[in-house]
Tab-separated table of C-alpha atoms and ligand atoms in Angstrom:
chain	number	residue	atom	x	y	z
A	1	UNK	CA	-0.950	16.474	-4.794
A	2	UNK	CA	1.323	16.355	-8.000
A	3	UNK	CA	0.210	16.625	-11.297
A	4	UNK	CA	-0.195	13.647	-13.698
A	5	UNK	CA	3.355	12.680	-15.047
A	6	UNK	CA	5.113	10.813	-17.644
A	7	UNK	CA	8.495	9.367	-16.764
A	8	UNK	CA	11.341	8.779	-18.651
A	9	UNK	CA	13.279	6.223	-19.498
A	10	UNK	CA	15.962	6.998	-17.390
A	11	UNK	CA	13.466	7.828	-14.135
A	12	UNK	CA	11.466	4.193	-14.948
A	13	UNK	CA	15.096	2.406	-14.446
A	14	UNK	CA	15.484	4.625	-10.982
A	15	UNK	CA	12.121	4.084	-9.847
A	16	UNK	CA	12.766	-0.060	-11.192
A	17	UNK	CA	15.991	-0.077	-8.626
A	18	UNK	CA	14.270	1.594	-5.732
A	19	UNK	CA	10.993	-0.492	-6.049
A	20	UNK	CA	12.788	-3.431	-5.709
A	21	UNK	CA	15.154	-2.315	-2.917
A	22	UNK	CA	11.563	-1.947	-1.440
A	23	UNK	CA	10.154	-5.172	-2.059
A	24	UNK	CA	12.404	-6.804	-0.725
A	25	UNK	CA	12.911	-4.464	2.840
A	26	UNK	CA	9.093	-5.151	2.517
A	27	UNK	CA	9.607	-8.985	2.363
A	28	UNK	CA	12.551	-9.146	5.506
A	29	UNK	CA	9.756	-6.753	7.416
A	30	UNK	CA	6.891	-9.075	6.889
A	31	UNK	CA	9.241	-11.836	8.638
A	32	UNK	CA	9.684	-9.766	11.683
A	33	UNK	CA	5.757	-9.986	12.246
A	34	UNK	CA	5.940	-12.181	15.241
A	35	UNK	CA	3.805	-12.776	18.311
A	36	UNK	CA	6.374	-10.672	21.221
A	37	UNK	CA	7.617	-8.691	18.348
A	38	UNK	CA	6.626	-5.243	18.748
A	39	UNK	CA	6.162	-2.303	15.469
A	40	UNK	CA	8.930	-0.579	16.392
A	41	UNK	CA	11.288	-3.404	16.354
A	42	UNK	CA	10.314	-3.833	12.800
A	43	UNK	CA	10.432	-0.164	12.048
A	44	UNK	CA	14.112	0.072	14.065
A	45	UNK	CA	15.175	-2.968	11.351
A	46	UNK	CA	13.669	-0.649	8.499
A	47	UNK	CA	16.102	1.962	9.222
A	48	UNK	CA	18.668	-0.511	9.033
A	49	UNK	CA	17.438	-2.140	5.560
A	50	UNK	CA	17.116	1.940	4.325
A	51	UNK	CA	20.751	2.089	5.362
A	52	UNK	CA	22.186	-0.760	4.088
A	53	UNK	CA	20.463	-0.060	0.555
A	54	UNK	CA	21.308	3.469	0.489
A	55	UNK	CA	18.131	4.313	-0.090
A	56	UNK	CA	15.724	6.994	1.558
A	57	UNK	CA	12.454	6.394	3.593
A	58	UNK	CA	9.561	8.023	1.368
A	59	UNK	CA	7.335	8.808	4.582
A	60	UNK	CA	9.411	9.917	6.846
A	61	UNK	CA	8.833	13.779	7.382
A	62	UNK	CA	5.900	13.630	4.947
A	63	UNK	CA	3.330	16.189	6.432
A	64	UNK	CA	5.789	15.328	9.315
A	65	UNK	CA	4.786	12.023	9.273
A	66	UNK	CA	7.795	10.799	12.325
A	67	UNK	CA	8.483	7.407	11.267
A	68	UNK	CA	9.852	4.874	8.269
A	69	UNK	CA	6.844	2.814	8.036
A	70	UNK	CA	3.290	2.735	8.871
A	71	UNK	CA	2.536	-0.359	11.018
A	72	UNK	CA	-1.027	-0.638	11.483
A	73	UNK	CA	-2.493	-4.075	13.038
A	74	UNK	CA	-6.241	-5.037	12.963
A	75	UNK	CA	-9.156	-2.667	12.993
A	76	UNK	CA	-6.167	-0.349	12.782
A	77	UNK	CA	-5.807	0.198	8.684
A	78	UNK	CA	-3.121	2.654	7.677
A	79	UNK	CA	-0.718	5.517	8.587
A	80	UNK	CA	-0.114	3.966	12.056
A	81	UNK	CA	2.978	4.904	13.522
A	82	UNK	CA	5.134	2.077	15.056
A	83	UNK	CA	4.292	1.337	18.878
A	84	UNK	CA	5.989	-0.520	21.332
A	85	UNK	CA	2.713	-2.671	21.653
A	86	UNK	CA	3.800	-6.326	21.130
A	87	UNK	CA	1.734	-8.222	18.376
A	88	UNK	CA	-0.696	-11.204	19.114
A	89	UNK	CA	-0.610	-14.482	17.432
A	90	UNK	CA	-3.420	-14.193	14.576
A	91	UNK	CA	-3.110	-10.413	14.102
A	92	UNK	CA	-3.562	-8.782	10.476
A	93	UNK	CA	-0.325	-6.427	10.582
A	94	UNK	CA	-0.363	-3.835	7.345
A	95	UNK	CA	3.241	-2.554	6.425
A	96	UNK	CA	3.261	0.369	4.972
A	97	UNK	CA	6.806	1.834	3.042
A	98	UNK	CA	7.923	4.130	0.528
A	99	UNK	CA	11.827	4.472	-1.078
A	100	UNK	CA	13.128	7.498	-2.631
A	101	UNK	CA	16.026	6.575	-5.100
A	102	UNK	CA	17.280	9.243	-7.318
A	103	UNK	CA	14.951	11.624	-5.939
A	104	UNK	CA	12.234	8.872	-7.389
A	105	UNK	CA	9.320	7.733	-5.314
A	106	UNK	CA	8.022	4.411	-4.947
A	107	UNK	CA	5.317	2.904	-2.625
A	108	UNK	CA	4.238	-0.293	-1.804
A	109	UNK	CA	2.648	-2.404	1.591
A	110	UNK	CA	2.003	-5.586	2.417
A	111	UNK	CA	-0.090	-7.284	5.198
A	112	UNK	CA	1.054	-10.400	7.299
A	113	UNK	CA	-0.597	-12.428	10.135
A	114	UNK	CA	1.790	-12.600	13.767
A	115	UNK	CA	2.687	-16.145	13.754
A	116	UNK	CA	1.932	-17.228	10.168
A	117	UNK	CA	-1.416	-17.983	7.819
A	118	UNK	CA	-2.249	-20.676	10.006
A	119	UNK	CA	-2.906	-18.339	13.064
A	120	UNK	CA	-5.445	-16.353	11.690
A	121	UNK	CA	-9.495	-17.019	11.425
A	122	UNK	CA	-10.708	-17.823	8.624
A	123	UNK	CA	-12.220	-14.488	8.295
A	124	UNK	CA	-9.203	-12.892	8.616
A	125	UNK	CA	-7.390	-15.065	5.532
A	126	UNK	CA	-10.331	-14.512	3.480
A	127	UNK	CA	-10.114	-10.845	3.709
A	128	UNK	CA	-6.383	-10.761	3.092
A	129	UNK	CA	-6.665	-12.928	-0.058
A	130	UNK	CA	-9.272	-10.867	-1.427
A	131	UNK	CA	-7.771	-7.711	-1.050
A	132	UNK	CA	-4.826	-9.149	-2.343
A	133	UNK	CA	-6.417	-10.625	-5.503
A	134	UNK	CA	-8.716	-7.173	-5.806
A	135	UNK	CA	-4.791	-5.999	-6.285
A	136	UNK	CA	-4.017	-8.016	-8.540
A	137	UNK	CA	-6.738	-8.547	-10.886
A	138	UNK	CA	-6.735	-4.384	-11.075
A	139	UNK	CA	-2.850	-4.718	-11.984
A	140	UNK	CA	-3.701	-7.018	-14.955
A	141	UNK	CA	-6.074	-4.744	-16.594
A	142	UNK	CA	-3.495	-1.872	-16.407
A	143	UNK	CA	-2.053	-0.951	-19.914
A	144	UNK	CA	-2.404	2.034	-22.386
A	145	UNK	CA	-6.313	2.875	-22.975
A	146	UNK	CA	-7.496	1.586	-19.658
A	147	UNK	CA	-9.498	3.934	-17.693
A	148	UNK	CA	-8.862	4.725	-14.056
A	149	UNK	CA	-12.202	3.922	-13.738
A	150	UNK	CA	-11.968	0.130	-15.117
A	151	UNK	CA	-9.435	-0.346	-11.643
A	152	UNK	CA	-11.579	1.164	-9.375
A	153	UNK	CA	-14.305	-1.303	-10.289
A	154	UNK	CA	-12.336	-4.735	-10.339
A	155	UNK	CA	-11.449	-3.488	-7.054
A	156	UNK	CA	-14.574	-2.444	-5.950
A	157	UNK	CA	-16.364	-6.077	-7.546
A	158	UNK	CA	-13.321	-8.343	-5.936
A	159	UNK	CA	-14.173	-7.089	-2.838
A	160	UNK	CA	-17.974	-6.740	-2.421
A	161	UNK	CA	-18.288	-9.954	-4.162
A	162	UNK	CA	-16.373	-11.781	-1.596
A	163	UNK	CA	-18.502	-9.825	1.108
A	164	UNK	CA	-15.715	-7.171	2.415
A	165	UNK	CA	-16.456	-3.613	1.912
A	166	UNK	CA	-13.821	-1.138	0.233
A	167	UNK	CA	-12.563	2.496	2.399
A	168	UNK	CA	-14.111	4.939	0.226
A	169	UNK	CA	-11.645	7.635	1.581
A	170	UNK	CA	-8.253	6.111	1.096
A	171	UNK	CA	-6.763	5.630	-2.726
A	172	UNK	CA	-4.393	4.750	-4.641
A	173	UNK	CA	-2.639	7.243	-6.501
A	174	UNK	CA	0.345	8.957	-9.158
A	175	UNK	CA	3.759	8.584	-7.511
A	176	UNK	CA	7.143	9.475	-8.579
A	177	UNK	CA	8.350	13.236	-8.329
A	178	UNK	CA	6.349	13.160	-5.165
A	179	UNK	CA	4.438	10.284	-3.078
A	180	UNK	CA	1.412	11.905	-4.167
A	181	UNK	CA	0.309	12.645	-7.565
A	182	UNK	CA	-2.608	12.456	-9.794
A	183	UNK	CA	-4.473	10.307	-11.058
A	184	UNK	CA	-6.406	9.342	-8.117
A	185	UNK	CA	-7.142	5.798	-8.032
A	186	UNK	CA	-10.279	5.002	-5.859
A	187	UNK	CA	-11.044	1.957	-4.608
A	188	UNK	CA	-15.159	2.027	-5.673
A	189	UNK	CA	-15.458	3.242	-9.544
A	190	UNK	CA	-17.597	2.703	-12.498
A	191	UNK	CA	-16.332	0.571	-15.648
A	192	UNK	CA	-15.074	3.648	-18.454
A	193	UNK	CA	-14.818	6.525	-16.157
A	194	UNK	CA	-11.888	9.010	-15.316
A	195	UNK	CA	-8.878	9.199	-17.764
A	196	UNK	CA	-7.396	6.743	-20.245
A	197	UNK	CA	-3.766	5.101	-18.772
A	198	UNK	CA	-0.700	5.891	-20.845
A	199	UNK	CA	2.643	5.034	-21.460
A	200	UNK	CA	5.225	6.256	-18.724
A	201	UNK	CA	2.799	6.376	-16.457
A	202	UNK	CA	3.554	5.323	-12.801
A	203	UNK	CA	1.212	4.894	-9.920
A	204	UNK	CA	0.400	3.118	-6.673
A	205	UNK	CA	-2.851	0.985	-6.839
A	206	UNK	CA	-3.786	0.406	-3.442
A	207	UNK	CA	-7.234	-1.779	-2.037
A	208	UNK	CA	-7.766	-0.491	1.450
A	209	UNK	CA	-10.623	-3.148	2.566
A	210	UNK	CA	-12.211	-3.573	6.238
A	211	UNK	CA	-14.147	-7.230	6.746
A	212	UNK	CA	-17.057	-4.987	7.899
A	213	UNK	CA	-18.836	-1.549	7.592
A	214	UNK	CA	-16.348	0.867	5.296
A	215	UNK	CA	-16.463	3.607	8.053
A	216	UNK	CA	-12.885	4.591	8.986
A	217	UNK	CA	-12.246	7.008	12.131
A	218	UNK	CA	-8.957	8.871	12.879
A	219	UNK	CA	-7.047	8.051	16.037
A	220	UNK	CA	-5.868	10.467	19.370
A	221	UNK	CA	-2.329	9.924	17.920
A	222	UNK	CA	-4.053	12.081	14.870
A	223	UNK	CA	-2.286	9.545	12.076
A	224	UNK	CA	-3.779	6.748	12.817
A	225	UNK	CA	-7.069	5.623	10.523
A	226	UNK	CA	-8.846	2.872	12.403
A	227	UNK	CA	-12.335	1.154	11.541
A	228	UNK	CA	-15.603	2.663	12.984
A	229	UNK	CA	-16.771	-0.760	13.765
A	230	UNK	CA	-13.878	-2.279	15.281
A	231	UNK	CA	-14.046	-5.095	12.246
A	232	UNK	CA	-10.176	-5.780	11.094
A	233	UNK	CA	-8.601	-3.981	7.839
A	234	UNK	CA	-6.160	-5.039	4.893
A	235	UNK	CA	-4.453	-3.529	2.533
A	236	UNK	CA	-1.278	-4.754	-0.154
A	237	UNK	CA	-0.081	-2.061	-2.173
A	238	UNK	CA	2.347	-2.203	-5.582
A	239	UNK	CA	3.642	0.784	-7.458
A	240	UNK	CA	2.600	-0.426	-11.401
A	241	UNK	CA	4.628	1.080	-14.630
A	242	UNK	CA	2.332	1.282	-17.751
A	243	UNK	CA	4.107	-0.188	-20.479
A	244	UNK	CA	4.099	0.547	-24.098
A	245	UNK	CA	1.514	-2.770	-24.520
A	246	UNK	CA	1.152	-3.485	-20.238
A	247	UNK	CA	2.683	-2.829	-17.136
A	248	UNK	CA	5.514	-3.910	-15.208
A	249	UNK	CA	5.482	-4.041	-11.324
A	250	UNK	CA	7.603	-1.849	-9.672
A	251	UNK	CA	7.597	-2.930	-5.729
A	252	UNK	CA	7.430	-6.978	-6.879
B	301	LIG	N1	1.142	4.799	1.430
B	301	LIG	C1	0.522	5.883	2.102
B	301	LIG	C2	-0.439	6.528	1.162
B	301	LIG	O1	-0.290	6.415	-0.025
B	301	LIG	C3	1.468	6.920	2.520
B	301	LIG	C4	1.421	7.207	3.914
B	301	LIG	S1	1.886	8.817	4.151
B	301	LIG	C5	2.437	8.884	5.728
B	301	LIG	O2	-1.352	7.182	1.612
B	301	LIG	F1	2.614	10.145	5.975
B	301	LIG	F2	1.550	8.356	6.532
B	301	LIG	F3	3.514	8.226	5.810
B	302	LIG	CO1	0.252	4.807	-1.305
């Protein structure tokens, strides 16, 4: 793990390019999420977006992580490697990316149902939306002076509250020189805890939420983090800038 970091100007605007390259590979991906599609097709057409960006896949090699993205679909919740495993209309399907521009990381993921909103239960759309808002209700408190700790909580609240449980073992985190760098931003927290946001800073806030018990298992494949209980996981992802009075979003 990195140390805490403040970036410059001149880093923000790289890691401002790159984040948006990767929104929008993020965006084409999420189309691809089809029932008959299969992970890898997506992940072969992420190698293509990388390449026609000129940009650099921020997993790939990482701990010798093997692929672009993580694909993960259903009780299946992050750092799944692509498959050849075709998805099912109504799946929850988590992409996971990061971009290196400038030797700048960014990180960001997004999760889509195979065959559209409509195909999935109304479990399964309840869970998404409140992960998502849990997201972004923790983006909108971010700005110099706010505590780590004040994130973790609006997280933790969004999600209890709407009767979803939060991973306590998977976090958000400092990114930039590296994918991983302090702070640590966990998803369960007490109001006023942990350090006070400043200026420059850059991390990925990231609500990893399971519509049942928060106990997460690793798979055979050894990368794969899968629910205990078989319920279905969700998580969206943005790397956040703190401004000089807010934030921007980097991965929008
Ligand atoms: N977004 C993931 C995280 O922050 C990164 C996955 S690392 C990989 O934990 F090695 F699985 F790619
Ligand atoms: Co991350």
């Amino acid at each position: 793990m990195g140390a805490l970091t403040l970036k410059t100007p001149a880093e923000i605007e790289s890691m401002r390019q790159g984040g948006k390259i990767l929104g929008s590979i993020l965006r084409e991906l999420g189309t691809l999420v089809e029932p008959g599609a299969t992970p890898l097709d997506v992940e072969y057409r992420a190698a293509e977006l990388f390449e026609k960006y000129q940009v650099t896949p921020g997993f790939s090699g990482y701990k010798g992580y093997p692929n672009i993205c993580c694909i993960a679909a259903n009780d299946h919740l992050v750092h799944a490697i692509p498959t050849d495993k075709p998805f099912q209309k109504g799946d929850l399907v988590k992409i996971d990316c990061g971009c290196i521009l400038d030797d700048l990381y960014t990180d960001a993921a997004i999760s889509v149902v195979a065959g559209g909103e409509e195909a999935a239960s109304a479990t399964t759309r309840n869970l998404s939306a409140a992960t998502k808002k849990a997201l972004n209700l923790a983006i909108r408190l971010v700005k110099p002076g706010t505590k780590v700790g004040d994130l973790s909580h609006i997280i933790q609240k969004t999600v209890e509250n709407a009767g979803f449980s939060v991973v306590h073992e998977l976090t958000g985190h400092g990114v930039g020189y590296s994918l991983h760098e302090e702070p640590t931003i966990l998803n369960y927290g007490k109001k006023g805890t942990g350090i006070a946001l400043k200026p420059g800073m850059t991390f990925a806030i990231e609500p990893i939420v399971t519509a049942g018990e928060r106990f997460i298992q690793t798979l055979d494949d050894r990368w794969t983090i899968a629910t205990r209980d078989g319920s279905w996981g969700c998580q969206w992802e943005h790397t956040v800038l703190v401004t000089e009075n807010g934030h921007e979003i980097l991965t929008a």
